[in-house]
Short mmCIF file of C-alpha atoms and ligand atoms in Angstrom, two decimals:
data_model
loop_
_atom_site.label_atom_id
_atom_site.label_comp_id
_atom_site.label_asym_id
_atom_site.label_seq_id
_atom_site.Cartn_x
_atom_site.Cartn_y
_atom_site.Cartn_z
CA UNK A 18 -37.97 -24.84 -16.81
CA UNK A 19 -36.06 -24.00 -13.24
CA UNK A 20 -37.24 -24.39 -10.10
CA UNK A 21 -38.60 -27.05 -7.43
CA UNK A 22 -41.70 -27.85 -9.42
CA UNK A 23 -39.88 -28.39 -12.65
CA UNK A 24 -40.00 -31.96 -13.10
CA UNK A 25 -43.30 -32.31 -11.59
CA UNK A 26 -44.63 -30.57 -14.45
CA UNK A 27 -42.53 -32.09 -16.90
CA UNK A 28 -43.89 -35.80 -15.95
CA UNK A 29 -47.14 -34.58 -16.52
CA UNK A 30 -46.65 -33.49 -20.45
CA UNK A 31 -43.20 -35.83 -21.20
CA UNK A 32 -43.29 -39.36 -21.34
CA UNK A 33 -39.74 -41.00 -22.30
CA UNK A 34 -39.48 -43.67 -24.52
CA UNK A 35 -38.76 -46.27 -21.49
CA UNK A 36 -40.99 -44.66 -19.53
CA UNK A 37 -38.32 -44.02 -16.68
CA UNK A 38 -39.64 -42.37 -13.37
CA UNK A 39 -38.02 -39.30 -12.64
CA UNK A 40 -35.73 -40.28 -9.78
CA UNK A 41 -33.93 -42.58 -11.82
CA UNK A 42 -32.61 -40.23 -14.60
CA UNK A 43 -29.41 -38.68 -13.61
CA UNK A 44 -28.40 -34.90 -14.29
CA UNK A 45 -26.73 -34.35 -16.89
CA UNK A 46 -28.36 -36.77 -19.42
CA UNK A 47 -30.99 -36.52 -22.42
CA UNK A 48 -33.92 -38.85 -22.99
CA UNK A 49 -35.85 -38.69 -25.92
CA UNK A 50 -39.89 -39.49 -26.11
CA UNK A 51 -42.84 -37.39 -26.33
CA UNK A 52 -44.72 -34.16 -25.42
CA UNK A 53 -47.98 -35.50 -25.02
CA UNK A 54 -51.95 -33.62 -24.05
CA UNK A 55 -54.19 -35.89 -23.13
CA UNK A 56 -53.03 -38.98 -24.87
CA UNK A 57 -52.40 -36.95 -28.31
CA UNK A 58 -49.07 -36.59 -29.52
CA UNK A 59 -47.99 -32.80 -29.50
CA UNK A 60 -44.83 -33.60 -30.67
CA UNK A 61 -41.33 -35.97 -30.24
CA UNK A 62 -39.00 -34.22 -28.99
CA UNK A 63 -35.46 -34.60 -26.20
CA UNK A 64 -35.47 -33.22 -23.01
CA UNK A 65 -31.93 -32.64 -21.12
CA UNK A 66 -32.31 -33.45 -17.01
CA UNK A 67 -30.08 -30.89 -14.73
CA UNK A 68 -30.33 -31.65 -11.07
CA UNK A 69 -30.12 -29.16 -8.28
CA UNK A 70 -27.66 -27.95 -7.52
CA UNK A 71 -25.62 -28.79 -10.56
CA UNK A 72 -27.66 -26.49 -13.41
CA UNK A 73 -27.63 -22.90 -14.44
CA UNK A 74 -30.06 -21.97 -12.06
CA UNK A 75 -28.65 -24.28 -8.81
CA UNK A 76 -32.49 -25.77 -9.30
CA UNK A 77 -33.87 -28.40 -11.13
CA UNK A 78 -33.51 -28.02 -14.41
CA UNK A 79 -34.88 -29.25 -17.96
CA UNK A 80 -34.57 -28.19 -21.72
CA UNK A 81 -37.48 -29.83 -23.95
CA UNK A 82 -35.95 -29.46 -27.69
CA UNK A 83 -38.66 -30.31 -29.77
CA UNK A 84 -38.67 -29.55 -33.81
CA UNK A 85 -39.56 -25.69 -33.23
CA UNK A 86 -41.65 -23.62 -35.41
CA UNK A 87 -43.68 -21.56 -33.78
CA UNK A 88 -47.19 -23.63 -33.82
CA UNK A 89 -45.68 -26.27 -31.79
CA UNK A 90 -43.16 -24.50 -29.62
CA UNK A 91 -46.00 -22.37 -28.45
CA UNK A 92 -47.93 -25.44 -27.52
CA UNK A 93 -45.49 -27.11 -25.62
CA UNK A 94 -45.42 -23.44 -23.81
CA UNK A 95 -48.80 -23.35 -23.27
CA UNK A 96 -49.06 -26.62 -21.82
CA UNK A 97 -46.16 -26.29 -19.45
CA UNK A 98 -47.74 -22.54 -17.92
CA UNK A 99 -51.19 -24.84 -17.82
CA UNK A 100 -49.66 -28.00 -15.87
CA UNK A 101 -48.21 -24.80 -13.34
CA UNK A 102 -45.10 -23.12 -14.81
CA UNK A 103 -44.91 -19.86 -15.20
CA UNK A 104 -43.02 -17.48 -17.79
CA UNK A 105 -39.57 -16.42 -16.79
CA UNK A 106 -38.61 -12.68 -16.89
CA UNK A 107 -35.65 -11.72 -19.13
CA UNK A 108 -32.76 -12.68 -17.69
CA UNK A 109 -34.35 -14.76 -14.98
CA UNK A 110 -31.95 -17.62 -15.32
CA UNK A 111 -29.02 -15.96 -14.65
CA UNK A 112 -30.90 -14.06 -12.12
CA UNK A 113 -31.87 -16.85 -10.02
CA UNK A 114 -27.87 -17.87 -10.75
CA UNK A 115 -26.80 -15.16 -8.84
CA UNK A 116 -29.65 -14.87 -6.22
CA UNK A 117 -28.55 -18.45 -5.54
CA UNK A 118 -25.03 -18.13 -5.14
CA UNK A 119 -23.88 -19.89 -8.03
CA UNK A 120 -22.26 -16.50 -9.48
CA UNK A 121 -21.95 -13.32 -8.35
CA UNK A 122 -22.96 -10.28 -9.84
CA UNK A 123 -20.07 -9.57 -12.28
CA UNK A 124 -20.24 -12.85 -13.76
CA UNK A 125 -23.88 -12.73 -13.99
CA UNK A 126 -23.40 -9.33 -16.01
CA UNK A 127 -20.71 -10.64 -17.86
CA UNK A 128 -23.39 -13.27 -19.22
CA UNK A 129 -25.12 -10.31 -20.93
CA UNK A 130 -21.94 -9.12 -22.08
CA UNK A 131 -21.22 -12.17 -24.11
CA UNK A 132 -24.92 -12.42 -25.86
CA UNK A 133 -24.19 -8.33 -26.81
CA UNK A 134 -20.74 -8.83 -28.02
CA UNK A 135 -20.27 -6.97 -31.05
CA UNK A 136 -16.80 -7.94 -31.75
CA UNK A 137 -14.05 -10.86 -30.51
CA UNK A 138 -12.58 -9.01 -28.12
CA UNK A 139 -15.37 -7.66 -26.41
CA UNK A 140 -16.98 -11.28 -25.80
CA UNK A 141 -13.43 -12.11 -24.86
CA UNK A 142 -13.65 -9.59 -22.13
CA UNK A 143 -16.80 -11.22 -21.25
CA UNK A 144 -15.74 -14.37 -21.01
CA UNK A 145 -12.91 -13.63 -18.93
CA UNK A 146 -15.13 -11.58 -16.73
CA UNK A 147 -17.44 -15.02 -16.22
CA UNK A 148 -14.56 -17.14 -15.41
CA UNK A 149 -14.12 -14.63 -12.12
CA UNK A 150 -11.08 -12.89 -13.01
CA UNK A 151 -12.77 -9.63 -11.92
CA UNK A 152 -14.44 -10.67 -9.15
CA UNK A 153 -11.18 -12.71 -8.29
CA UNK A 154 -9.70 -9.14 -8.39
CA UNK A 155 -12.33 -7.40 -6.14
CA UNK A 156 -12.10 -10.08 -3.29
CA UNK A 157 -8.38 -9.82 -3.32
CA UNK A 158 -8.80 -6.19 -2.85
CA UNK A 159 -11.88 -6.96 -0.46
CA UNK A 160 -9.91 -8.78 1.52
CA UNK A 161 -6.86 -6.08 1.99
CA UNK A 162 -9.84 -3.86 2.74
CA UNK A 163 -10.93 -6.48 5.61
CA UNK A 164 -7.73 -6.59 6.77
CA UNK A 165 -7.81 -3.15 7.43
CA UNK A 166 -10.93 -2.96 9.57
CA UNK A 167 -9.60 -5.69 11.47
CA UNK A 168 -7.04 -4.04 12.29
CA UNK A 169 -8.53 -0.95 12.98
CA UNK A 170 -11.09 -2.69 15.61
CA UNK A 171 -8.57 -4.13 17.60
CA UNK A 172 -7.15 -0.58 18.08
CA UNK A 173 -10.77 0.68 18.81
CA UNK A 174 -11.53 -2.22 21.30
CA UNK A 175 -8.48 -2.09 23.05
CA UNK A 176 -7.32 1.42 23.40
CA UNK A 177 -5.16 0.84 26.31
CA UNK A 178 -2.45 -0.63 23.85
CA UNK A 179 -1.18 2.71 22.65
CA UNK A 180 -0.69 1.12 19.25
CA UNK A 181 -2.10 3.97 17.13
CA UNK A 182 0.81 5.48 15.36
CA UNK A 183 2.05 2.45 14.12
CA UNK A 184 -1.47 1.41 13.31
CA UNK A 185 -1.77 4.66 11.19
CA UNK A 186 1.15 4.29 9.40
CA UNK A 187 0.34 0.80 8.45
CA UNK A 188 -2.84 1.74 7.79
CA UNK A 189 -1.69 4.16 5.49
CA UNK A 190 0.39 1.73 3.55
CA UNK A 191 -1.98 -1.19 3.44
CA UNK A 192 -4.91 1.85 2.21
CA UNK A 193 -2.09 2.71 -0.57
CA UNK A 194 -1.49 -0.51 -1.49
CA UNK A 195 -5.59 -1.22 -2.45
CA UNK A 196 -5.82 1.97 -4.14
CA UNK A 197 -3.22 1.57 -6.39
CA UNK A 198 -4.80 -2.02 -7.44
CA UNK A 199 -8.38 -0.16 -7.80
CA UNK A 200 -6.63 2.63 -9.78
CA UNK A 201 -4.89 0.10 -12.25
CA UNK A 202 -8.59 -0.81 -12.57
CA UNK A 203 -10.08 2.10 -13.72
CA UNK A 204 -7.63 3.03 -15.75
CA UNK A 205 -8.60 -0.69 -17.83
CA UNK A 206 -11.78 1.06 -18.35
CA UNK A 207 -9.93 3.50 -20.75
CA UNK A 208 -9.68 0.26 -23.33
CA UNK A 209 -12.80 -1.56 -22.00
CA UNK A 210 -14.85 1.90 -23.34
CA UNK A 211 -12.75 1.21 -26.41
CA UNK A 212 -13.59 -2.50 -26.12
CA UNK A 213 -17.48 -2.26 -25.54
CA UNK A 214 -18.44 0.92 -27.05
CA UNK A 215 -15.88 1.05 -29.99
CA UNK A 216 -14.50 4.22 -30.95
CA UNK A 217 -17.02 6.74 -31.73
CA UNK A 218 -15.68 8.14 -35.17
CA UNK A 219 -17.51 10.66 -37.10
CA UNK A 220 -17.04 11.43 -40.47
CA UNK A 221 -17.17 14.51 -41.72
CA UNK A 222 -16.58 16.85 -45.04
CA UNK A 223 -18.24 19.02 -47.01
CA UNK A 224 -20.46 17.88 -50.11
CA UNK A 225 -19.07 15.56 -52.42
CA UNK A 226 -15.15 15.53 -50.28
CA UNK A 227 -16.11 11.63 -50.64
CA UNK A 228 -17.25 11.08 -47.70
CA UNK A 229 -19.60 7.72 -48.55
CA UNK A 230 -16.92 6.83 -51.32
CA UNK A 231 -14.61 6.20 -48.17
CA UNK A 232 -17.16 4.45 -46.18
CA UNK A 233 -17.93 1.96 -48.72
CA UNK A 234 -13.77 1.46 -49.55
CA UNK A 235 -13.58 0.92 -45.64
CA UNK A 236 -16.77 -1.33 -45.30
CA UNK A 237 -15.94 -3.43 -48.85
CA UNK A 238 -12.16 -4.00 -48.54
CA UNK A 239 -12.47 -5.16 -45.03
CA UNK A 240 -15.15 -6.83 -45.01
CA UNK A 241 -15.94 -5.51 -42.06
CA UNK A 242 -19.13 -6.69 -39.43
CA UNK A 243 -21.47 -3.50 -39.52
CA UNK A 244 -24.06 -3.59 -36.81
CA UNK A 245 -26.86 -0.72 -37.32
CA UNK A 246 -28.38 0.68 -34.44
CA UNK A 247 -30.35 3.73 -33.25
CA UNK A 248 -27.93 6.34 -31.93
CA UNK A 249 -27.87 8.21 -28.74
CA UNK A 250 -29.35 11.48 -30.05
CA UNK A 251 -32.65 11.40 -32.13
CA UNK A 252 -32.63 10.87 -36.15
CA UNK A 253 -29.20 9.62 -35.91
CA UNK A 254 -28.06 6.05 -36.89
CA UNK A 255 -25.10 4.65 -35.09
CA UNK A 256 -23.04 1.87 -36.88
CA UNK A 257 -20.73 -0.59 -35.25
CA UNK A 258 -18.15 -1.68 -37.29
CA UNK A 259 -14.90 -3.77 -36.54
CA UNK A 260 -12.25 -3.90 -39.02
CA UNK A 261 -9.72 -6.14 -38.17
CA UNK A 262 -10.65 -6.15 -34.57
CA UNK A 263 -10.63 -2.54 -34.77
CA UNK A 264 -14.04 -1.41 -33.26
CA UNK A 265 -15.56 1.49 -34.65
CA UNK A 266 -18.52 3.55 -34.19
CA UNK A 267 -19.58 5.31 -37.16
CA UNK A 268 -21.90 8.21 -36.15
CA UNK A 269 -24.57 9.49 -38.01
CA UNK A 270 -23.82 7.81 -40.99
CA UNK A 271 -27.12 7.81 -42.42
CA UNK A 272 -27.07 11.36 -42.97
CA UNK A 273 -23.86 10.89 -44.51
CA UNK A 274 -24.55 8.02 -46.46
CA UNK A 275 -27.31 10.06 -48.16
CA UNK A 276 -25.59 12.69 -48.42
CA UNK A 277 -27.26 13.03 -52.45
CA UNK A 278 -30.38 14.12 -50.87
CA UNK A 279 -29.68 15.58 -47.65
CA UNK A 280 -26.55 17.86 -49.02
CA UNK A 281 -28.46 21.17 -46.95
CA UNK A 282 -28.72 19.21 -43.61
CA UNK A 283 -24.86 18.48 -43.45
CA UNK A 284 -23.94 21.77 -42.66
CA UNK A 285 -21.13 23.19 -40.75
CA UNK A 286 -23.59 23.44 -37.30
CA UNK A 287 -24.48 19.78 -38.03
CA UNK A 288 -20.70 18.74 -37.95
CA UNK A 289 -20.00 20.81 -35.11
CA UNK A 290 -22.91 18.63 -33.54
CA UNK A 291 -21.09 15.43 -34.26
CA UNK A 292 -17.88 16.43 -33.81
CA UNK A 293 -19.04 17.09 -29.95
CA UNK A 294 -19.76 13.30 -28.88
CA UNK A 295 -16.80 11.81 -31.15
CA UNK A 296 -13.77 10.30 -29.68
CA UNK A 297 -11.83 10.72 -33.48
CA UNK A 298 -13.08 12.65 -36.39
CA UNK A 299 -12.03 11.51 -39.86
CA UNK A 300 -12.30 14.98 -41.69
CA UNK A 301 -11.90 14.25 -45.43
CA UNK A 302 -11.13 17.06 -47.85
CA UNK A 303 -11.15 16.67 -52.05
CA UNK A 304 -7.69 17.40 -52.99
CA UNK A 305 -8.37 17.93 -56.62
CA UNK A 306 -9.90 21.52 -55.91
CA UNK A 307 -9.56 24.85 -53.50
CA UNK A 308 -10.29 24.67 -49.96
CA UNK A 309 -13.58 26.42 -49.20
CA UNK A 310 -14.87 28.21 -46.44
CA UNK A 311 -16.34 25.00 -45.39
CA UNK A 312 -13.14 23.41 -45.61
CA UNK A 313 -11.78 25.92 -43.02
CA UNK A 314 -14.66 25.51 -41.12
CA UNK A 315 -13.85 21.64 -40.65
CA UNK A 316 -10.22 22.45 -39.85
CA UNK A 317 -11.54 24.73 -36.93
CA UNK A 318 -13.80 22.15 -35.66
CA UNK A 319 -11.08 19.16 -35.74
CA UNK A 320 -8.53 21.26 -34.00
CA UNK A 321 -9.64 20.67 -30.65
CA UNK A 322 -10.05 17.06 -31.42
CA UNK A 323 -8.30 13.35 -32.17
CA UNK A 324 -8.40 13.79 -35.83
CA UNK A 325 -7.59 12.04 -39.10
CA UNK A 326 -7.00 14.52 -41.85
CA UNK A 327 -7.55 13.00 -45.48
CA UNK A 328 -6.67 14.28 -48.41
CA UNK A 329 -8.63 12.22 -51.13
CA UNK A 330 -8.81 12.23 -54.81
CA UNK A 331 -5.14 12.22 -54.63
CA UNK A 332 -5.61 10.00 -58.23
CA UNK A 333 -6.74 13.38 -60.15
CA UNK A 334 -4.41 16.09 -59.86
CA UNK A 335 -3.09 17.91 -56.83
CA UNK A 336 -4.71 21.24 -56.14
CA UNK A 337 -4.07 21.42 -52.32
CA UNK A 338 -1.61 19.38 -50.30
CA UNK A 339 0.02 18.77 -47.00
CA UNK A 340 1.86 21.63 -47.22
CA UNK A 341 -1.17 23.86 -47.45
CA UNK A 342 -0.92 27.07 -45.31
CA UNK A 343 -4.13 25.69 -43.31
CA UNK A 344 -2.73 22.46 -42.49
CA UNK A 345 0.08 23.79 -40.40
CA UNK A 346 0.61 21.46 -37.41
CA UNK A 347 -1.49 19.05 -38.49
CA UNK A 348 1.01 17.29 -41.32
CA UNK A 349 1.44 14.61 -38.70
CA UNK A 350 -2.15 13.32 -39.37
CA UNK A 351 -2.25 13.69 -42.51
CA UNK A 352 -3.20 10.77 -44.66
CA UNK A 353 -3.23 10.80 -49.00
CA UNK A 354 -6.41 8.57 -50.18
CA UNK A 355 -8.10 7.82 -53.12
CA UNK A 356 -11.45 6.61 -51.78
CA UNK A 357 -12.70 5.72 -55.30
CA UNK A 358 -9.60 3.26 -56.14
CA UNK A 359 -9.05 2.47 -52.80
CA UNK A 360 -5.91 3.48 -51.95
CA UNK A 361 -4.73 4.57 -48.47
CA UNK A 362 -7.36 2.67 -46.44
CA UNK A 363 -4.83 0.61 -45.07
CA UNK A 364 -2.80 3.43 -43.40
CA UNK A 365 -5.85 5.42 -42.13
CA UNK A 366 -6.59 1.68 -40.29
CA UNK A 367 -2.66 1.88 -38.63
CA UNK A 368 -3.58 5.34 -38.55
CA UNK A 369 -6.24 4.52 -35.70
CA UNK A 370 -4.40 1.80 -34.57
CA UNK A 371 -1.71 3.84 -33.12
CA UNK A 372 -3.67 6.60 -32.47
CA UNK A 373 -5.45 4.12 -29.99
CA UNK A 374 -3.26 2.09 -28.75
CA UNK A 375 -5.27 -0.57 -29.95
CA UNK A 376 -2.15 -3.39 -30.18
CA UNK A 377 -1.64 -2.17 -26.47
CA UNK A 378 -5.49 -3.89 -25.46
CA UNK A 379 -4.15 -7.02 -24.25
CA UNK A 380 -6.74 -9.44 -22.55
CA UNK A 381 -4.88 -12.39 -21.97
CA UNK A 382 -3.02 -11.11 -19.24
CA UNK A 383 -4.81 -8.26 -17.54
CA UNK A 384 -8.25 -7.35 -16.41
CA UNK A 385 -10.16 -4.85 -18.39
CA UNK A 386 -13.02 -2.95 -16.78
CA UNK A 387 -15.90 -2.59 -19.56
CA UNK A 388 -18.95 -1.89 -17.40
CA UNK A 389 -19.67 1.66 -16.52
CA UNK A 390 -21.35 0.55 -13.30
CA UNK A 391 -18.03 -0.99 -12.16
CA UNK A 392 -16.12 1.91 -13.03
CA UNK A 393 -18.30 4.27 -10.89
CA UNK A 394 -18.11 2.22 -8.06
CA UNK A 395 -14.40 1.55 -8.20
CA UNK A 396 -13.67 5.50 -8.60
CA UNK A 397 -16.02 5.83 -5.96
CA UNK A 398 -13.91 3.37 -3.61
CA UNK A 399 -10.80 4.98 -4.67
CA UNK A 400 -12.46 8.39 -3.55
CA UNK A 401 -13.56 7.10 -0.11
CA UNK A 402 -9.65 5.40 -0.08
CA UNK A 403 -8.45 8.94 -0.23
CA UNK A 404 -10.84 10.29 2.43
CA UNK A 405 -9.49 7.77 4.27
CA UNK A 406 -6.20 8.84 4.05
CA UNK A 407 -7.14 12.41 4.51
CA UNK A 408 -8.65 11.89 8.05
CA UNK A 409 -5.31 9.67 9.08
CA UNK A 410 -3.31 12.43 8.17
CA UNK A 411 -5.34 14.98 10.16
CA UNK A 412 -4.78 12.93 12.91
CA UNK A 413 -8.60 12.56 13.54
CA UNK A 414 -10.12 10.10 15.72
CA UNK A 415 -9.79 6.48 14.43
CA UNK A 416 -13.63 5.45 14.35
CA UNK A 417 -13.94 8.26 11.53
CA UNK A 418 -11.42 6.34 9.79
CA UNK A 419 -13.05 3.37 10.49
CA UNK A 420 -16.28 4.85 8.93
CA UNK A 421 -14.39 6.21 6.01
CA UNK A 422 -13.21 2.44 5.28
CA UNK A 423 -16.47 0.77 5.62
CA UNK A 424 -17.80 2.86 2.92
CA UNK A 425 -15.16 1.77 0.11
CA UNK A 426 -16.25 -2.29 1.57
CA UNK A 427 -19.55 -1.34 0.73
CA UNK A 428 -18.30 0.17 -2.84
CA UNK A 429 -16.94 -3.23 -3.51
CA UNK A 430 -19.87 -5.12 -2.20
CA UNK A 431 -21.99 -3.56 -4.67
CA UNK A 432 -19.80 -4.64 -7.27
CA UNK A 433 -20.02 -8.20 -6.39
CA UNK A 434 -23.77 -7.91 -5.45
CA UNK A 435 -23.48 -8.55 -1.65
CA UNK A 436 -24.54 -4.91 -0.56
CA UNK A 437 -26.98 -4.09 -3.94
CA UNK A 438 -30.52 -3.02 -3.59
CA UNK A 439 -32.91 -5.03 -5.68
CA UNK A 440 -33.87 -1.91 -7.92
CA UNK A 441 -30.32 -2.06 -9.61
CA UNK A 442 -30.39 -5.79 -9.42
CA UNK A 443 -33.64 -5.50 -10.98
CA UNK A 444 -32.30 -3.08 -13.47
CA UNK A 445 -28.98 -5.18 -14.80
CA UNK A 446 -31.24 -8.27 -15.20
CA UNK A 447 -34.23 -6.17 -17.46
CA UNK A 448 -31.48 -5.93 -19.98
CA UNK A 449 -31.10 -9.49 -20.55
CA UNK A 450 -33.73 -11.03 -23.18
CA UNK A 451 -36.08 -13.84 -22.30
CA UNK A 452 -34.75 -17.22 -21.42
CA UNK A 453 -31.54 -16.17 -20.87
P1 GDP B 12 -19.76 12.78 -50.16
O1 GDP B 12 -20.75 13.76 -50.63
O2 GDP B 12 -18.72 13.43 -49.28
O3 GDP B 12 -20.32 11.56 -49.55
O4 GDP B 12 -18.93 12.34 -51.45
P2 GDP B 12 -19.06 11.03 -52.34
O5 GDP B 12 -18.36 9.91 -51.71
O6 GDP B 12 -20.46 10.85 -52.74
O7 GDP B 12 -18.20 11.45 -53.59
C1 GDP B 12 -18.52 12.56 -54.38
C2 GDP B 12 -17.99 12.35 -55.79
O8 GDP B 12 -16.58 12.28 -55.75
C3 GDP B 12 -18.45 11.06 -56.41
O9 GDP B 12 -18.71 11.27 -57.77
C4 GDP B 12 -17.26 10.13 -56.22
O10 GDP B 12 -17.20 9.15 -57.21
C5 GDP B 12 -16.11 11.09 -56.34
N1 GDP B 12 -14.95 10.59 -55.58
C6 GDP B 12 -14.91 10.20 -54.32
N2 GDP B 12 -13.66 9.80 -53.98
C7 GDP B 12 -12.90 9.96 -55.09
C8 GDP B 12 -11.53 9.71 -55.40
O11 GDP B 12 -10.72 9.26 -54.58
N3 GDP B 12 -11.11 10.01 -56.66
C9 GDP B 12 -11.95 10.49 -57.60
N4 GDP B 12 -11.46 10.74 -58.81
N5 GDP B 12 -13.25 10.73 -57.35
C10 GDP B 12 -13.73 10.48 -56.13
#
């Protein structure tokens, strides 16, 4: 429970074992006793004290651990929304965190960030991004932004100092100087996709190529974490899947996993589908016999992609190879497997690797954007930077300038959560799940 009646209604269903009043425990501490309803035991249980403002929520604070289960949990619910409590919304914790101050808006997101984390790296991201570095990063820039208007009001306030060349050209130069910061940004967001989302890889090959015979040898050698959720387009299953730290997002592998039953459906249109929305097709062809028109098919789609080209079967005899006719220009990405004894796996994984970049993702020492939100808002101060510059350079009247500036401030704001409405507020904190 949070909030100024929190420890009213806790004395009224918690008695501790030494039956201490309420101003005498200290935050921070943990005293064991009872839930009790009218004199009858509910159940013994430990209940941690947070004082206001050092909690979560900057409010008073308590956490009743009792056994759980659900008959008993749900009684010691019921009795604190009867004594005057009432259920929190999802996310309303860290909501009331940030409405209070305690955290801005980043962090608070970052907090969802962590609980979603499909892989190391990403909750590394999101731990980083709760520590402030971000927001560190936005004020900084904030501030040069400041400095600018400052500037710029002086000149407006005091025209009679003919200062406004200089001021121009130092406003040009400080303007320069935030943009490239905000552009270093965005580009993070090129890894933090990569970081978040993984790397959406689709799979694709014509019946029996070994498609699923690759899938397993990737999922059973590596051990890898598979995470199976609904995709982005209707009767598709997404999988997440991090091999090594490598994040990838399998697309549509249920139709390719049954591939037995469902060998119509995977046609040529279906791949072209796929192929679409994929940031790297793995296009697997079965060495051991002719290319078919399907084949060809494939090597039309992958052309205008990032794309893995594996030969498998290579342990039955050669019938195509590298130096195939239709792989002309391609060699460079082409990889020899043998799916069934496993061979090759490794070097498709260095494969991606490289193909990524993904030794390059370093989070110790820089900031990585993963948060679409933040990279709209920071290309859309970088594009109000540049109208910026655009009306110095036409020489127009400083106010539009100054108009032109206060719009990337606001950009930022709405970053950090000073300038947001409470609809997106609202929004980012519906995504959180209950008592969080
Ligand atoms: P899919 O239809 O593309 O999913 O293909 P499967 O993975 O189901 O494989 C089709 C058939 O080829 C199966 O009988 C596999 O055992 C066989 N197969 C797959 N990979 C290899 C391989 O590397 N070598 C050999 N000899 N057979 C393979």
């Amino acid at each position: 429970m949070s909030g100024e009646k929190a420890f009213q209604i806790l004395e009224k269903i918690f008695e501790p074992k030494h039956k201490e009043k309420i101003e005498k425990i200290k935050g921070y501490t943990i005293k064991y006793g009872t839930i009790k309803e009218e004199n009858q035991i509910i159940d013994e249980v430990l209940v941690s004290y947070f004082k206001a403002p050092k909690s979560y929520t900057t409010e008073n604070m308590c956490e009743i651990n009792s056994h759980g289960g659900i008959v008993i949990v749900r009684k010691i619910l019921d009795l604190c929304l009867k004594n005057g409590a009432e259920l929190a919304e999802p996310g309303e914790f860290t909501k009331r965190a940030f409405l209070n101050g305690r955290i801005d808006l980043l962090q608070a997101e970052s907090v969802i960030d962590i609980i979603d984390a499909k892989s190391e790296k990403e909750a590394k991201a999101g731990i980083k991004q709760l520590e402030g570095s971000l927001s560190k990063e936005i004020k900084e820039i904030k501030q040069e932004i400041m400095d600018v208007i400052v500037k710029l009001e002086v000149t407006i306030d005091y025209p009679e100092y003919d200062v406004e060349e200089v001021t121009k050209e130092e406003l040009t130069t400080m303007l320069k100087k935030a943009k490239t910061k905000l552009k270093t940004l965005e580009k993070s967001f090129d890894d933090g996709k990569i970081i978040k989302e993984g790397i959406r890889t689709a799979i694709i090959g014509k019946p029996n190529a070994g498609k699923s015979s690759l899938l397993n040898a990737i999922l059973k050698e590596n051990r890898a974490i598979v995470t199976e959720y609904e995709g982005t387009t209707r009767d598709t299953i997404e999988e997440f899947i991090t091999i090594d730290g490598i994040p990838l997002k399998l697309i549509d592998t249920a139709g390719i996993r049954n591939a037995k039953d469902e060998v119509e459906k995977i046609g040529i249109e279906k791949s072209k589908e796929i192929a679409k929305t994929a940031d790297l097709i793995i296009a697997i062809f079965d060495s051991s016999s002719e290319l078919t028109d399907e084949d060809k098919e494939i090597l039309k789609i992958i052309k205008e992609k990032k794309s893995i080209i594996l030969l498998n079967k290579t342990d039955l005899k050669p019938v195509i190879t590298a130096q195939n006719e239709e792989f002309k220009n391609l060699e460079q990405n082409i990889i020899k497997i043998s799916a069934l004894k496993r061979e090759g796996i490794e070097e498709v994984k260095e494969k991606i690797i490289k193909m990524f970049k993904l030794k390059e993702i370093e989070l110790d020492n820089e900031i990585v954007i993963t948060n679409l939100r933040h990279k709209n808002l920071i290309s859309k101060a970088i594009k109000n930077i540049e109208k910026a510059e655009e009306t110095i350079k036409n020489q127009m009247p400083i106010d539009i300038v100054s108009i032109n500036i206060k719009d990337i401030l606001e950009n930022l704001n709405t970053i950090t959560g000073e300038e947001v409405s409470e609809e997106i507020i609202n929004e980012i904190f519906s995504k959180f799940c209950l008592g969080k």
